[in-house]
PDB file of C-alpha atoms and ligand atoms in Angstrom:
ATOM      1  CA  UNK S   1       0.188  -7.122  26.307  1.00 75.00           C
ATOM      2  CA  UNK S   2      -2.763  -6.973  24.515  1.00 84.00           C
ATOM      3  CA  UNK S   3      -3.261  -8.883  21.112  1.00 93.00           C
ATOM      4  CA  UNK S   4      -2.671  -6.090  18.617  1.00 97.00           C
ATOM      5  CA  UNK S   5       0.640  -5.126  20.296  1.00 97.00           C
ATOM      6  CA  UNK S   6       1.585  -8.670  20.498  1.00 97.00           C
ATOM      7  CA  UNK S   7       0.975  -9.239  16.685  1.00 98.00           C
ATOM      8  CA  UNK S   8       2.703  -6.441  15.826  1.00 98.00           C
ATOM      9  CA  UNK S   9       5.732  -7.501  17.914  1.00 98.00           C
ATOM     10  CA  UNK S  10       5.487 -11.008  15.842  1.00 98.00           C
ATOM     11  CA  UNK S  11       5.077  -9.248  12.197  1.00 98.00           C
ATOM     12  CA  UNK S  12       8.007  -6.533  12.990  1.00 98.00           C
ATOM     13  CA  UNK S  13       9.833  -9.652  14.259  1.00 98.00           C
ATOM     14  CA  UNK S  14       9.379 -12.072  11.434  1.00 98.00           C
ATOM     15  CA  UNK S  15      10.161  -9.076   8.866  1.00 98.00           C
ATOM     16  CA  UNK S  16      13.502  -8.667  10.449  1.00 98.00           C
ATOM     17  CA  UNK S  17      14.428 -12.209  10.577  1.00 98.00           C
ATOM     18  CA  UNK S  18      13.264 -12.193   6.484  1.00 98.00           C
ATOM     19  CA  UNK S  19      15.681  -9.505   6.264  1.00 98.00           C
ATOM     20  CA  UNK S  20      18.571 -10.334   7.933  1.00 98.00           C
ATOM     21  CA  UNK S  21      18.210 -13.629   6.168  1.00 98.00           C
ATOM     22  CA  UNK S  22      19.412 -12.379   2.761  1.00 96.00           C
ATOM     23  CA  UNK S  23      21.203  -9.477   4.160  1.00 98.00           C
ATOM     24  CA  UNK S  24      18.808  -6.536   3.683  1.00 98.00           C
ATOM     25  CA  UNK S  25      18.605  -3.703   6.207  1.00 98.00           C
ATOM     26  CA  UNK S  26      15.282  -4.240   8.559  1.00 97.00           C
ATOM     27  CA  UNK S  27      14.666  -0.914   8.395  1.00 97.00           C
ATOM     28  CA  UNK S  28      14.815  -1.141   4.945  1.00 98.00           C
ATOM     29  CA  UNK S  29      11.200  -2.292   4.972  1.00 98.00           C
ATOM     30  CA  UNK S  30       8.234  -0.019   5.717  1.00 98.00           C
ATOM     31  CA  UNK S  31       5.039  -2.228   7.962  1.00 98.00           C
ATOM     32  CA  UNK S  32       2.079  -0.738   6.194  1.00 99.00           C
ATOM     33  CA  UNK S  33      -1.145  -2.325   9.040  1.00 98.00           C
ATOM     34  CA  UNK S  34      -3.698  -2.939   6.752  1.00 98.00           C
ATOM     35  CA  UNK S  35      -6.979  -1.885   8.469  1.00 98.00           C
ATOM     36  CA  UNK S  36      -9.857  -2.293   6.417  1.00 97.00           C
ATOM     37  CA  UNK S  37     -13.402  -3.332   8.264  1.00 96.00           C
ATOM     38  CA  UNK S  38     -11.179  -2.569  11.310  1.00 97.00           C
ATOM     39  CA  UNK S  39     -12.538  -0.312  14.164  1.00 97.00           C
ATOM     40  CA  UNK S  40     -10.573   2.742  14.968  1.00 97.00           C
ATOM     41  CA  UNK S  41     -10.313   1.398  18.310  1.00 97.00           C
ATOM     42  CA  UNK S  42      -8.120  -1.047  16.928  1.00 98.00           C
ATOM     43  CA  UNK S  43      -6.213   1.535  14.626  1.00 98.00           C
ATOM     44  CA  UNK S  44      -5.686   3.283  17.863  1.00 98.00           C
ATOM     45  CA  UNK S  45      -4.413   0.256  19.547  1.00 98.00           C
ATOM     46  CA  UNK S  46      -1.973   0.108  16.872  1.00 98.00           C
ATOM     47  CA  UNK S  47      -0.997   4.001  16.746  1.00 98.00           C
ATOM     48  CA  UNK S  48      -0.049   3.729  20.514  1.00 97.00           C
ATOM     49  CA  UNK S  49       2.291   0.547  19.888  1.00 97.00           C
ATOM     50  CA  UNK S  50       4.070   3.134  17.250  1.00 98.00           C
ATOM     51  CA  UNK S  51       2.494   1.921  14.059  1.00 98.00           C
ATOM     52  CA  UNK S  52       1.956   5.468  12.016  1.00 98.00           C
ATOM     53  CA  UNK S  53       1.405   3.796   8.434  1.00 98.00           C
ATOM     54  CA  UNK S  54      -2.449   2.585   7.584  1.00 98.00           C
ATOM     55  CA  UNK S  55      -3.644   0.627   4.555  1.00 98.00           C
ATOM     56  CA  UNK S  56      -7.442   1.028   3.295  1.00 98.00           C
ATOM     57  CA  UNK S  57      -9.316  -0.254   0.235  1.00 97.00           C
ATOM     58  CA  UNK S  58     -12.889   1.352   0.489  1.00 97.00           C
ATOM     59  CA  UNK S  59     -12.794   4.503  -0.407  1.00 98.00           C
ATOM     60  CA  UNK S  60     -15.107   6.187   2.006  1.00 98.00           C
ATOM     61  CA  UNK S  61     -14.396   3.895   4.949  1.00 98.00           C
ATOM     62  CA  UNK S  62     -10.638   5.115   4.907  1.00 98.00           C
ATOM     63  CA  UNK S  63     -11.923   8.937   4.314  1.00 98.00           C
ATOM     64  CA  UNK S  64     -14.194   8.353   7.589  1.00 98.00           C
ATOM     65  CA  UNK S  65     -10.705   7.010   9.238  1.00 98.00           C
ATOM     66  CA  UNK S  66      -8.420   9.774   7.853  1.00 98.00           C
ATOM     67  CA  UNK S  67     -11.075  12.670   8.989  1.00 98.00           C
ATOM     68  CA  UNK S  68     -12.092  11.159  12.211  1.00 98.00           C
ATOM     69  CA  UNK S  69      -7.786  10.729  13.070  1.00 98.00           C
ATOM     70  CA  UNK S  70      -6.722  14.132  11.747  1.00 97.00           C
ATOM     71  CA  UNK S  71      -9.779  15.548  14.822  1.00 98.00           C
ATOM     72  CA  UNK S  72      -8.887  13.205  17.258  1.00 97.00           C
ATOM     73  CA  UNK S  73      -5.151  12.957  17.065  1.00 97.00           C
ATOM     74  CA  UNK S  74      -3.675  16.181  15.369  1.00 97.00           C
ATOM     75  CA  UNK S  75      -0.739  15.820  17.277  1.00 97.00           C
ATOM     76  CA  UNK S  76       0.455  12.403  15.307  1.00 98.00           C
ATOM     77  CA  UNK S  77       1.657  12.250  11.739  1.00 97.00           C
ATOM     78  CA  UNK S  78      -0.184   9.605  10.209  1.00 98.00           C
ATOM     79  CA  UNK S  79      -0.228   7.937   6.923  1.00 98.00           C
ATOM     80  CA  UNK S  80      -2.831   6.554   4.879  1.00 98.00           C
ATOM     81  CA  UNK S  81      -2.589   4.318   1.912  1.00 99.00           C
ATOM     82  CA  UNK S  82      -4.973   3.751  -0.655  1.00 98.00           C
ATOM     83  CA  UNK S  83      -4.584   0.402  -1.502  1.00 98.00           C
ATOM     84  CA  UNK S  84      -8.031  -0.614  -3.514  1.00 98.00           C
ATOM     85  CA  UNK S  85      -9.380  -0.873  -6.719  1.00 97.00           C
ATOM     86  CA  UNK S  86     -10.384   3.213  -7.465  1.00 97.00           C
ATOM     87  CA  UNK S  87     -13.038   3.892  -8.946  1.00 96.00           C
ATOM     88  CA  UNK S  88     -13.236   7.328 -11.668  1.00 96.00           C
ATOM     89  CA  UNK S  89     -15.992   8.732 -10.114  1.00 97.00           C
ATOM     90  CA  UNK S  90     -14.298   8.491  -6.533  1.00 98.00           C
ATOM     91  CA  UNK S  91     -10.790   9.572  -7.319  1.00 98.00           C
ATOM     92  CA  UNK S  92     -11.455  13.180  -5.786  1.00 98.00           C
ATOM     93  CA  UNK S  93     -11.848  11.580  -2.015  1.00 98.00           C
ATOM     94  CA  UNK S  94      -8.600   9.601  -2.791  1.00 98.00           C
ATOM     95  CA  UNK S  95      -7.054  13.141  -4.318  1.00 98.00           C
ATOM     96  CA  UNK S  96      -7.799  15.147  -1.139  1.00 98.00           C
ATOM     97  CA  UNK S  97      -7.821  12.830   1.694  1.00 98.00           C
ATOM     98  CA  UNK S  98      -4.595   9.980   1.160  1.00 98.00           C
ATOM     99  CA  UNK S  99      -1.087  10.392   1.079  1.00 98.00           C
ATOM    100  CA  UNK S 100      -0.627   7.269  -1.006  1.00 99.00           C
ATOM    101  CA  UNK S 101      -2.242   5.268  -3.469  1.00 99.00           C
ATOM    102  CA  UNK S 102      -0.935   2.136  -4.829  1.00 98.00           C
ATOM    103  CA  UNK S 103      -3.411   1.055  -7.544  1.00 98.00           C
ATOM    104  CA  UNK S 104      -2.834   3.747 -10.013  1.00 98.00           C
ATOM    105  CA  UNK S 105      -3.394   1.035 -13.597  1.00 97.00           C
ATOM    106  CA  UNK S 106      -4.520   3.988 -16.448  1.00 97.00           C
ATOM    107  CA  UNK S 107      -3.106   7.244 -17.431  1.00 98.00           C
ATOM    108  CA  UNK S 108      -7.049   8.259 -17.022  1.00 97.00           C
ATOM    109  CA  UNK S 109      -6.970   7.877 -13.580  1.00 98.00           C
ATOM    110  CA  UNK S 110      -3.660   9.431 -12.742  1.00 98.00           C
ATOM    111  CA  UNK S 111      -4.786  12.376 -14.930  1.00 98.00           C
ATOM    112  CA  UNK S 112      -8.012  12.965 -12.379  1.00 98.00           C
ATOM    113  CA  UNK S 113      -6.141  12.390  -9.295  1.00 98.00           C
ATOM    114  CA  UNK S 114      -2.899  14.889  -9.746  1.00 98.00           C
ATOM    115  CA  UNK S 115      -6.042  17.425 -11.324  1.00 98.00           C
ATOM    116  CA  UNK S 116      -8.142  16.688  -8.337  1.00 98.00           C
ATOM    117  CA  UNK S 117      -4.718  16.559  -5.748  1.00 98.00           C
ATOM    118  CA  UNK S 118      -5.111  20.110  -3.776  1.00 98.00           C
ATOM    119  CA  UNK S 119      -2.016  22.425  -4.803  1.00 96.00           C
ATOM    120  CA  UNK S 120      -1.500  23.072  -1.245  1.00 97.00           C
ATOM    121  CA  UNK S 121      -0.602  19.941   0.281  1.00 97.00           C
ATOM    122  CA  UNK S 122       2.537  17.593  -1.089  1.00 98.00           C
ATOM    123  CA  UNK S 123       1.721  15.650  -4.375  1.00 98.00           C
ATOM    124  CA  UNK S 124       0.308  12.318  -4.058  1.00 99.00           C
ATOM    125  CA  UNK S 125       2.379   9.647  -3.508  1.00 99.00           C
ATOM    126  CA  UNK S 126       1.833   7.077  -6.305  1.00 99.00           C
ATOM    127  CA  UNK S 127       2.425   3.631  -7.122  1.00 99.00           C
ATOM    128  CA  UNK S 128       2.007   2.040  -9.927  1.00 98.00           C
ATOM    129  CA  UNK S 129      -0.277  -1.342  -9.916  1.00 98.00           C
ATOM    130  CA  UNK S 130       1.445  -3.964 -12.183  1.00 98.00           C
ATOM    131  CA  UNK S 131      -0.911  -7.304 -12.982  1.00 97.00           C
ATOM    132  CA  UNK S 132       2.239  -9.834 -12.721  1.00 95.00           C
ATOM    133  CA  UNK S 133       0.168 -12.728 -12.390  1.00 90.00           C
ATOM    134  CA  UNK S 134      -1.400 -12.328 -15.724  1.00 81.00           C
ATOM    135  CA  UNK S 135      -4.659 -13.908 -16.129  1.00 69.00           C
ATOM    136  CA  UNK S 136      -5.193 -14.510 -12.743  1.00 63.00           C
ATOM    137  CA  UNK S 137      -5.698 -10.927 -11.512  1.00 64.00           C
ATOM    138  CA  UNK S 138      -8.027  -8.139 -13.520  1.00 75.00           C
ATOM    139  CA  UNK S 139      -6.427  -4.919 -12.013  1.00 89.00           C
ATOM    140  CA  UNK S 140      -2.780  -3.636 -12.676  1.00 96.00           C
ATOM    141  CA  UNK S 141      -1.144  -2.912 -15.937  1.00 97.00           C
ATOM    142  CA  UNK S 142       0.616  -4.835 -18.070  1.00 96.00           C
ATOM    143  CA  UNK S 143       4.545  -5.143 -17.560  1.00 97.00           C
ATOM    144  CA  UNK S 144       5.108  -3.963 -21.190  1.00 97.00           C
ATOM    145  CA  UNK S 145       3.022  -1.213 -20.887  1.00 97.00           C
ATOM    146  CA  UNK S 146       4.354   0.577 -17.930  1.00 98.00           C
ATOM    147  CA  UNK S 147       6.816   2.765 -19.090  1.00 98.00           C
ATOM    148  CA  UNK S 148       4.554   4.656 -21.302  1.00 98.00           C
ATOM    149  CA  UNK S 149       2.191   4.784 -17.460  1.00 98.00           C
ATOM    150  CA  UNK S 150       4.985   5.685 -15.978  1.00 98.00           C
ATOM    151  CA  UNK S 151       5.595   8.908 -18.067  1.00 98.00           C
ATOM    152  CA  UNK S 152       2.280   9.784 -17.603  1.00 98.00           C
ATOM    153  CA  UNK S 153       2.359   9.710 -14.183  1.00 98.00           C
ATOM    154  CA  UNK S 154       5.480  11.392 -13.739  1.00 98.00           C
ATOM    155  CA  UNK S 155       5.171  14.301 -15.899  1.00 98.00           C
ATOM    156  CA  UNK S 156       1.724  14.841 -13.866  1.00 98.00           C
ATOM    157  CA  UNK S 157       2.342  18.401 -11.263  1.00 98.00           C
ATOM    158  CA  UNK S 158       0.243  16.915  -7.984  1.00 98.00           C
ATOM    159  CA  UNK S 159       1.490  13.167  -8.234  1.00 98.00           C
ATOM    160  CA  UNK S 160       5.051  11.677  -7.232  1.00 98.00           C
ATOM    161  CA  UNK S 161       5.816   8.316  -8.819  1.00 99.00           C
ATOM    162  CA  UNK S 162       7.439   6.675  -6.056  1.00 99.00           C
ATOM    163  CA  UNK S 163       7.366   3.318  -7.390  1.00 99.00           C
ATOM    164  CA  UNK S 164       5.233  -0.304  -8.076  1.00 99.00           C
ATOM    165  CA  UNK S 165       2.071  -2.807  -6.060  1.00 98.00           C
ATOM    166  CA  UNK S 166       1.546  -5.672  -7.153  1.00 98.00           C
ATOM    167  CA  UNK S 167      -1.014  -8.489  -5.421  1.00 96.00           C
ATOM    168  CA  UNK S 168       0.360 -11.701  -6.841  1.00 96.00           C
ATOM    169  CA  UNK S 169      -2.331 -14.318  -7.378  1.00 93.00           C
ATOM    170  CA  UNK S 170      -2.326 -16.524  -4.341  1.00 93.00           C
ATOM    171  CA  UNK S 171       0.194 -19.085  -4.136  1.00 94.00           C
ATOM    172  CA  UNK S 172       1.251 -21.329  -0.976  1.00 95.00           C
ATOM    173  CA  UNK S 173       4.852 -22.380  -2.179  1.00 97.00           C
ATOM    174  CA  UNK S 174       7.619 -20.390  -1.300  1.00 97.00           C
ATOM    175  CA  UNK S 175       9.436 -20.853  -4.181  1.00 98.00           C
ATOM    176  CA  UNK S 176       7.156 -20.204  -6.713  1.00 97.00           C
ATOM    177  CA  UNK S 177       6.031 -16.763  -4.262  1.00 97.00           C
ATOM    178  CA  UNK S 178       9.851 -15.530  -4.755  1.00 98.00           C
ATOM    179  CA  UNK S 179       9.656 -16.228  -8.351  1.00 98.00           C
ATOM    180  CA  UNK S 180       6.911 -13.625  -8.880  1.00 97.00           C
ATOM    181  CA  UNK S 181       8.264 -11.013  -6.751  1.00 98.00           C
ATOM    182  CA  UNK S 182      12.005 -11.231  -7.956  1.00 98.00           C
ATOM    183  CA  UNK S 183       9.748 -10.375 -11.248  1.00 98.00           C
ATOM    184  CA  UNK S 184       8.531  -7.595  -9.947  1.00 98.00           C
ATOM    185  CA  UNK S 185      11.547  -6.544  -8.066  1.00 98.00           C
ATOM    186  CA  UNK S 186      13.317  -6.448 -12.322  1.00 98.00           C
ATOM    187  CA  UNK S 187      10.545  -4.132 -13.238  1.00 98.00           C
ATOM    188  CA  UNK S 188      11.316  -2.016 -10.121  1.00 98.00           C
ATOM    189  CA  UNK S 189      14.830  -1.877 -11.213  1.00 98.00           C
ATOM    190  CA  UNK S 190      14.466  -0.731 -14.464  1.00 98.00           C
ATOM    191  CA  UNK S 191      12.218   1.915 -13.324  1.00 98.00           C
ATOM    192  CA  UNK S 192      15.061   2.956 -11.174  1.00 98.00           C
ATOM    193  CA  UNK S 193      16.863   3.615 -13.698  1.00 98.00           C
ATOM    194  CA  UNK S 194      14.797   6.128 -15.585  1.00 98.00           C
ATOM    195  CA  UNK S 195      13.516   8.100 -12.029  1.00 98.00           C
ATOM    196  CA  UNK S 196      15.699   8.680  -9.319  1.00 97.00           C
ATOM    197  CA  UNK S 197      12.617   9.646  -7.083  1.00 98.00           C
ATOM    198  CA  UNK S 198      11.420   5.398  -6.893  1.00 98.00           C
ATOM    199  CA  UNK S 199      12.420   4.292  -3.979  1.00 98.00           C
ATOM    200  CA  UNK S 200       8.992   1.760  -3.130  1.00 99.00           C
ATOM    201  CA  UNK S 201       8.074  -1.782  -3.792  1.00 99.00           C
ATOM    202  CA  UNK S 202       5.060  -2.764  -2.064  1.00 99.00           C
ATOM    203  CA  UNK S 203       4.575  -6.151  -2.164  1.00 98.00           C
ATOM    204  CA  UNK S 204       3.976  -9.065   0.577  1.00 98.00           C
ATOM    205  CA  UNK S 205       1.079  -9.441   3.090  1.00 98.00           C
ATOM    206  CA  UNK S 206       0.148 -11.445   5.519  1.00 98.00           C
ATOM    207  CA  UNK S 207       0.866 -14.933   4.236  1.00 97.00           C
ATOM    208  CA  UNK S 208       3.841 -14.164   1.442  1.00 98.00           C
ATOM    209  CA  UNK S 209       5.588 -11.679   3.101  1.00 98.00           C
ATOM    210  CA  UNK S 210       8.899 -13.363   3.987  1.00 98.00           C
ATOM    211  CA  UNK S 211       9.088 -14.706  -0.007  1.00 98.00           C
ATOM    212  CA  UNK S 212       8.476 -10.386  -0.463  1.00 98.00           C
ATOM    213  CA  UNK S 213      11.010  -9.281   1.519  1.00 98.00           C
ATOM    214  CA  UNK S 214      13.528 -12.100  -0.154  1.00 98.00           C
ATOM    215  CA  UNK S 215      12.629 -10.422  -3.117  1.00 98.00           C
ATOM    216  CA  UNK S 216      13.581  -6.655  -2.814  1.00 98.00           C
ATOM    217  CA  UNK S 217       9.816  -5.332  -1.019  1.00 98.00           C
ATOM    218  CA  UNK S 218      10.654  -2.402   0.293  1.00 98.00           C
ATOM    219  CA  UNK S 219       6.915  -2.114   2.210  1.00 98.00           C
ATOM    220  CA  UNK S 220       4.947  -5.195   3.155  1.00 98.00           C
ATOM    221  CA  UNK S 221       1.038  -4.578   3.619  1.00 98.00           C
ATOM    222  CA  UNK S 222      -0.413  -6.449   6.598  1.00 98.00           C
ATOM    223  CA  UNK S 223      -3.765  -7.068   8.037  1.00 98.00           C
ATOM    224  CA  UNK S 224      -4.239 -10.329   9.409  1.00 98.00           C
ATOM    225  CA  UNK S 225      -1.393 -10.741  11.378  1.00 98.00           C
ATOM    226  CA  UNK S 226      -1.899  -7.376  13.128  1.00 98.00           C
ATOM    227  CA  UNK S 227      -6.130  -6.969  13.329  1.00 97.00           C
ATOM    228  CA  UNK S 228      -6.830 -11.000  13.127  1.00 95.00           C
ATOM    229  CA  UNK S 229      -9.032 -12.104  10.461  1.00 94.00           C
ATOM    230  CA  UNK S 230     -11.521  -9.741   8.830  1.00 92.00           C
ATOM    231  CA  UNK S 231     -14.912 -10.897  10.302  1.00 76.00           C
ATOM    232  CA  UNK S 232     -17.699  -8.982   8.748  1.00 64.00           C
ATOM    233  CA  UNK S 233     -18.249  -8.789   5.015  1.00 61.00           C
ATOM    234  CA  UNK S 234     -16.414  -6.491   2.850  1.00 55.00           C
ATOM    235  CA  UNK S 235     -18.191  -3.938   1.222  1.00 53.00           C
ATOM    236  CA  UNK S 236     -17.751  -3.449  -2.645  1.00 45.00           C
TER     237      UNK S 236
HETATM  238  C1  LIG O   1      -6.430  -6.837   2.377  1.00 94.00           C
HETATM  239  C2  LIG O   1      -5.187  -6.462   1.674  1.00 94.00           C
HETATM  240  C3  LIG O   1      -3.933  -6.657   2.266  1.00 94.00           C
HETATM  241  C4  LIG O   1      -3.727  -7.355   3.601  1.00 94.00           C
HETATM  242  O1  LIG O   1      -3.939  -8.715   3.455  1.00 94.00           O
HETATM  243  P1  LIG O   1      -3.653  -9.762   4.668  1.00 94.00           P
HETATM  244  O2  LIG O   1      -3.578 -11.067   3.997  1.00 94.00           O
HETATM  245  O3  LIG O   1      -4.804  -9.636   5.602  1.00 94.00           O
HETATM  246  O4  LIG O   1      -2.375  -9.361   5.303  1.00 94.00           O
HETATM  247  C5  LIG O   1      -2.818  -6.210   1.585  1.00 94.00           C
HETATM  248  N1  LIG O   1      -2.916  -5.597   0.383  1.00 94.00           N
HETATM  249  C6  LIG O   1      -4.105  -5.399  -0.216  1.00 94.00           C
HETATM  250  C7  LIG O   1      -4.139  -4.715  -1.524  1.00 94.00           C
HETATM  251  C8  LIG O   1      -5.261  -5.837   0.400  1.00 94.00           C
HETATM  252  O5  LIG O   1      -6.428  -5.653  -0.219  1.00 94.00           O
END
């Protein structure tokens, strides 16, 4: 078995067991491999193990993946998540090229990408970014001001609101981990409520994602359990 199949096997493991702890479904949560810096040899590694969801937070990096996947493989339905901070002036390439992205955090940019979404492929899925850590983190919206983002976004033609991201600031204890998420997993609710369509709650990666799953995450994004650790320097 080679490493990326064996990690895989650990992470779809470990998810299950997190599951079946508190009674959830397994299949209840989505594996998004987070592949950023990552070769498409590895992507490809993981495609033939059955992974078909991809995470990527550069903007161009994850257009080069998308393009050079949609040639090589036309046969396999991918999926690729946006899952960085976006830029204005690069929302088109997210518009035309993803099927998700999770850090939508300003009516401005949810206005560019449904405008900028071509009309003849499905809307962009969309997920809101809420900054439940307060201080600690810059991006993601304020709790109290996400319904008024969340109208925005779902009155927009080219976008779907499927639902809320969050990256908690880190935190090593598992209690205090489950305390943020069952936080987010209220705000989920509530926006339940109001839009029948939310059905995602991404939050949980590689070292929180039991304390995610406790919580309600209904997709856990994962790099280094599946690729190992990122080795080269991220690009900004
Ligand atoms: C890099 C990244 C991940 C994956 O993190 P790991 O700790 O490597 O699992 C998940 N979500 C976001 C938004 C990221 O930037």
């Amino acid at each position: 078995m080679n490493p990326i199949e064996q990690n895989l096997q650990n992470v779809r493991e470990k998810i299950a067991t997190a599951a079946t702890a508190c009674g959830r479904d397994p299949h209840a949560v989505t594996l998004l491999a987070v592949s950023k810096t990552k070769p498409v040899a590895a992507i490809e590694e993981a495609i033939a193990c059955g992974q078909r969801g991809f995470g990527e937070n550069y903007v161009q990096e994850g257009v080069d993946k998308v393009l050079y996947f949609r040639e090589a493989m036309p046969q396999v339905a991918l999926q690729w998540h946006f899952i960085g901070p976006l830029q204005s002036n690069k929302s088109r390439l997210v518009a035309e090229n993803f099927d998700w992205c999770h850090t939508v955090d300003r009516p401005k940019i949810a206005q560019r990408l449904s405008e900028q979404r071509p009309a003849a492929i499905a809307p962009l899925n969309v997920l809101l970014q809420v900054n439940i850590s307060g201080e600690a983190s810059k991006s993601g919206i304020a709790p109290a001001d996400l319904p008024a983002l969340a109208a925005t976004v779902a009155a927009l033609p080219h976008l779907m609101l499927r639902g809320l991201m969050a990256i908690p600031a880190p935190e090593s204890d598992y209690a205090r981990q489950l305390a943020v998420f069952q936080s987010m997993n209220d705000l989920f609710a509530q926006l339940k409520l109001h839009y029948p369509q939310v059905d995602t709650l991404s939050m949980g990666m590689t070292d929180d994602m039991s304390a995610a799953i406790a919580a309600g995450s209904t997709l856990v994004r994962i790099g280094t359990a599946i690729f190992g650790a990122r080795d080269y320097p991220q690009h900004v």
